[in-house]
Amino acid sequence: MTQGIPDSLAELWRHGGRLDEAMRLFPDSPRPWLDLSTGINPRAWSPPDLPQPDARALPTMAALRGLEAAAADWFGTSPERVAAVPGSDLLIRLLPQLLPRAPLLAVVPGYASHLEAAVGAVSLADVAKSLRQGDNLLFANPSNPEGHLLGRAELLDIVGQGGWLVLDEAFADATPGSSLAPHLHGEEPVILLRSFGKFFGLAGLRLGFAIAPPAVIQRLRALLGDWPVSAHAIAWGTAAYRDRDWITQTQAFLGRQAAALDALLAQHGLAGDGACPLFRLVRHQDARAIFRRLARAGILARPFEHQPDWLRFGLPADDDALSRLRQALAHG
């Protein structure tokens, strides 16, 4: 370690949001830190009349089904095709128990948890071929970390070619029109994974959803038991999905803020890539040096172990956050 700068960033490679590790590795950086390492909405849903459920009582089945119905209505599908789960990351790890015994392969590059749940990897170019061979495939749309978006027609063309297609739509709420949920109605071999926390900015609530044929949903509910999510997750999730004014306003805000981030990065010779407004991936030969420069300024971006020229920027919450990032990039 030289001048307070760690020689290895291994602690920060696995996931974004590891602010405690960043503070440990860069103890002399100014505080409070600005965390730009995740794809989580920096302006969380927080209405003045936030529901306050009674945590002393077990959640009722009626309340749970009400949450799933509210989510299904927003997703554009029917409630019998939706199951609430305690975070989409857990759902990823349950996939081997839900799918047929064919191998589950993760598309690379991709989300670290996908690779941990899978037994192998495949490139995006070989997705259709692998499905025809009977493999089950897992990948994100928009992709993580690149933010690339496959069109609905392209995805529907590969549905039903053999194995099961598992699409992680964690960022679909921030990317209107990207979800396959409204276009699947029968027994198509497709499972969609949805995240509540990323778009609504409440990642710590640990709430996600599976969208799948009813038989798969029943197997999942049997695995999770009668109380898969907390009373707060049920109450807040139900109210949030019904808050269409906030959803519409937030989608517009995210688009404007992403454009502001793109312009800021371009001013410093950094081209942000991706269709998801919650983050931008930059490819630059000095990505590691830029990461360290930002960390010394108390700003956490997202580095990658096997792509040393990659650096991902989450969305700054406001003009003050944009200004702080601008100053840190300018004083290199």
Coordinates of C-alpha atoms in Angstrom, one line a residue:
M1 CA 0.0 0.0 0.0
T2 CA 1.3 3.4 -1.0
Q3 CA 0.2 6.8 0.3
G4 CA -3.0 5.3 1.6
I5 CA -3.9 3.7 -1.7
P6 CA -4.5 -0.1 -1.6
D7 CA -2.6 -2.2 -4.1
S8 CA -5.6 -4.5 -4.5
L9 CA -9.2 -3.6 -5.0
A10 CA -10.4 -7.2 -4.5
E11 CA -12.7 -6.3 -1.7
L12 CA -14.6 -4.0 -4.1
W13 CA -14.8 -6.3 -7.1
R14 CA -17.6 -8.5 -6.1
H15 CA -20.5 -6.0 -5.9
G16 CA -21.2 -2.3 -5.7
G17 CA -22.4 -0.7 -2.5
R18 CA -19.4 -1.8 -0.4
L19 CA -19.0 1.6 1.2
D20 CA -17.6 0.1 4.4
E21 CA -14.8 -1.5 2.5
A22 CA -14.0 1.7 0.6
M23 CA -13.8 3.6 3.8
R24 CA -11.4 1.0 5.3
L25 CA -9.2 1.0 2.2
F26 CA -9.2 4.8 1.8
P27 CA -9.3 6.0 5.4
D28 CA -8.1 9.5 4.6
S29 CA -10.8 10.3 2.1
P30 CA -13.2 13.1 2.9
R31 CA -16.6 12.2 4.3
P32 CA -19.5 11.8 3.7
W33 CA -18.7 9.5 0.8
L34 CA -20.6 9.7 -2.4
D35 CA -21.6 6.2 -3.4
L36 CA -21.9 5.8 -7.2
S37 CA -21.0 2.1 -7.2
T38 CA -24.5 0.7 -7.5
G39 CA -27.5 0.8 -9.9
I40 CA -29.9 1.9 -7.2
N41 CA -32.1 4.9 -7.6
P42 CA -30.6 7.7 -5.4
R43 CA -34.0 9.3 -4.9
A44 CA -35.9 6.7 -3.0
W45 CA -39.7 6.4 -2.8
S46 CA -40.6 8.1 0.5
P47 CA -44.1 9.4 0.6
P48 CA -45.3 11.6 3.4
D49 CA -47.9 9.0 4.4
L50 CA -45.4 6.0 4.5
P51 CA -47.3 2.9 5.8
Q52 CA -46.3 1.7 9.2
P53 CA -47.3 -1.9 9.6
D54 CA -47.4 -3.7 12.9
A55 CA -44.2 -5.8 13.0
R56 CA -45.5 -7.7 16.0
A57 CA -48.0 -9.6 13.9
L58 CA -47.3 -12.1 11.2
P59 CA -48.1 -10.9 7.7
T60 CA -51.5 -12.2 6.5
M61 CA -51.9 -14.2 3.3
A62 CA -54.4 -11.6 2.1
A63 CA -51.8 -8.9 2.4
L64 CA -49.2 -10.9 0.6
R65 CA -51.5 -11.7 -2.3
G66 CA -52.5 -8.0 -2.3
L67 CA -48.8 -7.1 -2.8
E68 CA -48.5 -9.6 -5.6
A69 CA -51.6 -8.3 -7.3
A70 CA -50.4 -4.7 -7.1
A71 CA -47.0 -5.8 -8.6
A72 CA -48.7 -7.9 -11.3
D73 CA -50.8 -4.9 -12.3
W74 CA -47.7 -2.8 -12.7
F75 CA -45.8 -5.6 -14.5
G76 CA -48.7 -6.1 -17.0
T77 CA -49.4 -9.7 -16.1
S78 CA -51.8 -11.7 -13.9
P79 CA -51.3 -12.3 -10.1
E80 CA -51.2 -16.1 -10.5
R81 CA -48.0 -15.6 -12.5
V82 CA -46.3 -13.5 -9.8
A83 CA -44.6 -14.5 -6.5
A84 CA -42.9 -12.2 -4.0
V85 CA -39.5 -13.2 -2.8
P86 CA -37.0 -11.7 -0.2
G87 CA -34.8 -10.1 -2.8
S88 CA -34.1 -11.2 -6.4
D89 CA -30.6 -12.3 -5.4
L90 CA -32.1 -15.2 -3.3
L91 CA -34.3 -16.1 -6.2
I92 CA -31.3 -16.4 -8.5
R93 CA -29.8 -18.9 -6.1
L94 CA -33.1 -20.9 -6.0
L95 CA -33.2 -21.3 -9.8
P96 CA -31.5 -24.7 -9.9
Q97 CA -34.4 -26.0 -7.7
L98 CA -37.1 -24.5 -9.9
L99 CA -35.7 -25.5 -13.4
P100 CA -35.5 -28.8 -15.1
R101 CA -32.3 -30.8 -14.5
A102 CA -30.6 -29.4 -17.6
P103 CA -27.6 -27.2 -16.9
L104 CA -28.1 -23.5 -16.0
L105 CA -25.7 -21.4 -17.9
A106 CA -25.0 -17.7 -17.3
V107 CA -24.4 -15.3 -20.2
V108 CA -21.1 -13.5 -19.8
P109 CA -20.1 -10.8 -19.2
G110 CA -22.7 -10.5 -16.6
Y111 CA -23.8 -10.2 -13.0
A112 CA -21.6 -12.0 -10.4
S113 CA -24.5 -13.7 -8.7
H114 CA -25.6 -15.2 -12.0
L115 CA -22.2 -16.9 -12.4
E116 CA -22.4 -18.3 -8.9
A117 CA -25.8 -19.9 -9.5
A118 CA -24.9 -21.3 -12.8
V119 CA -22.7 -24.3 -13.7
G120 CA -21.1 -22.7 -16.8
A121 CA -21.1 -19.7 -19.0
V122 CA -22.0 -18.8 -22.6
S123 CA -21.6 -15.8 -24.8
L124 CA -24.6 -13.7 -25.8
A125 CA -24.0 -14.7 -29.4
D126 CA -24.6 -18.4 -28.5
V127 CA -27.8 -17.9 -26.6
A128 CA -30.1 -19.3 -29.2
K129 CA -27.8 -22.3 -29.9
S130 CA -27.6 -23.2 -26.2
L131 CA -31.4 -23.0 -25.8
R132 CA -31.8 -25.4 -28.8
Q133 CA -29.4 -27.8 -27.1
G134 CA -31.7 -27.8 -24.1
D135 CA -29.6 -25.7 -21.7
N136 CA -31.3 -23.2 -19.3
L137 CA -29.9 -19.7 -19.7
L138 CA -29.7 -16.8 -17.3
F139 CA -29.0 -13.2 -18.2
A140 CA -30.1 -9.7 -17.5
N141 CA -32.0 -7.3 -19.8
P142 CA -30.9 -4.5 -19.6
S143 CA -27.6 -6.2 -19.0
N144 CA -25.5 -5.7 -15.9
P145 CA -22.9 -4.1 -15.9
E146 CA -23.0 -2.9 -19.5
G147 CA -26.6 -1.7 -19.6
H148 CA -27.2 -3.1 -23.1
L149 CA -30.8 -3.7 -24.0
L150 CA -32.1 -6.5 -26.2
G151 CA -35.4 -5.7 -28.0
R152 CA -38.6 -7.4 -27.3
A153 CA -38.8 -9.0 -30.8
E154 CA -35.3 -10.4 -30.5
L155 CA -36.1 -11.9 -27.2
L156 CA -39.5 -13.4 -28.3
D157 CA -37.7 -15.0 -31.2
I158 CA -35.6 -17.2 -28.9
V159 CA -38.4 -18.1 -26.5
G160 CA -39.4 -21.7 -26.7
Q161 CA -36.3 -22.9 -28.6
G162 CA -35.6 -25.6 -26.1
G163 CA -34.4 -24.8 -22.6
W164 CA -35.7 -22.3 -20.1
L165 CA -34.9 -18.6 -20.5
V166 CA -34.4 -16.8 -17.2
L167 CA -34.3 -13.0 -17.7
D168 CA -33.2 -10.8 -14.9
E169 CA -35.2 -7.7 -15.4
A170 CA -33.8 -5.9 -12.3
F171 CA -33.7 -2.6 -14.1
A172 CA -36.9 -2.9 -16.2
D173 CA -38.8 -0.3 -14.1
A174 CA -36.2 2.3 -15.0
T175 CA -36.3 1.3 -18.7
P176 CA -40.0 1.5 -19.8
G177 CA -41.1 -0.9 -22.4
S178 CA -38.2 -3.4 -21.9
S179 CA -40.1 -6.1 -20.0
L180 CA -41.4 -9.3 -21.5
A181 CA -44.0 -9.7 -18.8
P182 CA -47.0 -8.2 -20.7
H183 CA -46.2 -10.5 -23.7
L184 CA -46.1 -13.9 -21.9
H185 CA -49.5 -15.4 -21.1
G186 CA -49.2 -19.2 -21.4
E187 CA -46.7 -21.9 -20.5
E188 CA -43.7 -20.3 -22.2
P189 CA -40.5 -21.6 -20.6
V190 CA -39.5 -18.2 -19.3
I191 CA -38.9 -16.9 -15.8
L192 CA -38.6 -13.2 -15.3
L193 CA -36.8 -11.8 -12.2
R194 CA -37.8 -8.3 -10.9
S195 CA -36.3 -6.2 -8.3
F196 CA -38.2 -3.7 -6.1
G197 CA -35.3 -2.0 -4.5
K198 CA -33.3 -0.7 -7.5
F199 CA -36.0 1.5 -9.0
F200 CA -37.7 2.5 -5.8
G201 CA -34.4 3.1 -4.1
L202 CA -35.1 0.8 -1.1
A203 CA -32.6 -2.0 -1.6
G204 CA -32.5 -2.8 2.1
L205 CA -36.1 -3.8 2.1
R206 CA -35.1 -7.0 0.3
L207 CA -38.0 -7.5 -2.0
G208 CA -38.2 -9.0 -5.4
F209 CA -40.6 -11.0 -7.6
A210 CA -40.7 -14.0 -10.0
I211 CA -42.9 -13.9 -13.0
A212 CA -43.4 -17.3 -14.5
P213 CA -46.1 -19.9 -15.5
P214 CA -48.4 -20.7 -12.6
A215 CA -46.9 -24.2 -12.0
V216 CA -43.5 -22.7 -11.5
I217 CA -44.9 -20.0 -9.2
Q218 CA -46.6 -22.7 -7.1
R219 CA -43.2 -24.6 -6.7
L220 CA -41.5 -21.4 -5.7
R221 CA -44.2 -20.6 -3.1
A222 CA -43.8 -24.0 -1.7
L223 CA -40.0 -23.5 -1.4
L224 CA -40.4 -20.1 0.4
G225 CA -43.3 -21.0 2.8
D226 CA -46.1 -18.9 4.1
W227 CA -44.1 -15.8 5.1
P228 CA -41.6 -15.2 2.3
V229 CA -41.3 -11.4 2.9
S230 CA -41.7 -9.0 5.8
A231 CA -44.7 -7.0 6.8
H232 CA -42.8 -3.8 5.9
A233 CA -42.0 -5.2 2.4
I234 CA -45.6 -6.1 1.9
A235 CA -47.0 -2.7 3.0
W236 CA -44.4 -0.5 1.3
G237 CA -44.3 -2.6 -1.8
T238 CA -48.1 -2.5 -2.3
A239 CA -48.3 1.2 -1.7
A240 CA -45.3 1.9 -4.0
Y241 CA -46.6 0.0 -7.0
R242 CA -49.9 1.8 -6.7
D243 CA -48.1 5.2 -6.6
R244 CA -48.2 5.7 -10.4
D245 CA -47.6 9.5 -10.2
W246 CA -44.3 8.9 -8.4
I247 CA -43.4 6.2 -10.8
T248 CA -44.0 8.4 -13.9
Q249 CA -42.2 11.4 -12.4
T250 CA -39.3 9.2 -11.4
Q251 CA -38.8 7.6 -14.8
A252 CA -38.7 11.2 -16.2
F253 CA -36.2 12.3 -13.6
L254 CA -33.9 9.3 -14.2
G255 CA -33.8 10.1 -17.9
R256 CA -32.9 13.7 -17.3
Q257 CA -30.3 12.9 -14.7
A258 CA -28.7 10.2 -16.9
A259 CA -28.4 12.7 -19.7
A260 CA -26.6 15.1 -17.2
L261 CA -24.2 12.4 -16.2
D262 CA -23.5 11.6 -19.8
A263 CA -22.6 15.2 -20.5
L264 CA -20.4 15.4 -17.4
L265 CA -18.5 12.3 -18.3
A266 CA -18.1 13.4 -21.9
Q267 CA -16.5 16.7 -20.7
H268 CA -13.7 14.6 -19.2
G269 CA -13.2 12.3 -22.2
L270 CA -15.2 9.5 -20.7
A271 CA -17.9 7.9 -22.9
G272 CA -20.7 6.4 -20.9
D273 CA -22.4 3.3 -22.4
G274 CA -25.8 1.8 -21.6
A275 CA -29.5 2.0 -22.1
C276 CA -30.4 1.9 -18.4
P277 CA -30.5 5.4 -16.8
L278 CA -29.5 4.1 -13.4
F279 CA -25.8 3.6 -14.4
R280 CA -23.2 4.1 -17.1
L281 CA -20.3 1.9 -18.0
V282 CA -17.1 3.7 -19.0
R283 CA -14.3 1.9 -20.9
H284 CA -11.0 3.7 -20.4
Q285 CA -7.3 2.6 -20.3
D286 CA -6.8 4.5 -17.1
A287 CA -10.0 3.2 -15.4
R288 CA -8.2 2.0 -12.3
A289 CA -6.3 5.3 -11.9
I290 CA -9.6 7.2 -12.2
F291 CA -11.2 4.9 -9.6
R292 CA -8.4 5.7 -7.1
R293 CA -8.6 9.4 -7.9
L294 CA -12.3 9.4 -7.1
A295 CA -11.8 7.3 -4.0
R296 CA -9.3 9.7 -2.7
A297 CA -12.0 12.4 -3.1
G298 CA -14.5 10.2 -1.2
I299 CA -16.4 9.0 -4.3
L300 CA -17.0 5.3 -4.8
A301 CA -17.3 4.1 -8.4
R302 CA -17.5 0.4 -9.4
P303 CA -14.2 -1.3 -10.6
F304 CA -14.1 -4.8 -12.2
E305 CA -11.6 -7.5 -11.6
H306 CA -11.3 -9.0 -15.1
Q307 CA -11.9 -5.8 -17.0
P308 CA -9.3 -3.3 -15.7
D309 CA -10.4 -0.8 -18.3
W310 CA -14.1 -0.8 -17.0
L311 CA -15.5 1.6 -14.5
R312 CA -19.2 1.9 -13.8
F313 CA -20.9 5.1 -12.5
G314 CA -24.2 5.0 -10.7
L315 CA -26.6 8.0 -11.0
P316 CA -25.8 11.1 -8.9
A317 CA -28.8 12.2 -7.0
D318 CA -28.8 15.9 -7.6
D319 CA -26.8 18.9 -8.8
D320 CA -24.6 18.9 -5.7
A321 CA -23.5 15.3 -6.4
L322 CA -22.9 16.0 -10.0
S323 CA -20.8 19.0 -9.0
R324 CA -18.7 16.9 -6.6
L325 CA -18.1 14.3 -9.3
R326 CA -17.1 17.0 -11.8
Q327 CA -14.6 18.6 -9.4
A328 CA -13.0 15.2 -8.6
L329 CA -12.6 14.3 -12.3
A330 CA -11.2 17.8 -13.1
H331 CA -8.5 17.6 -10.4
G332 CA -6.7 14.6 -11.7

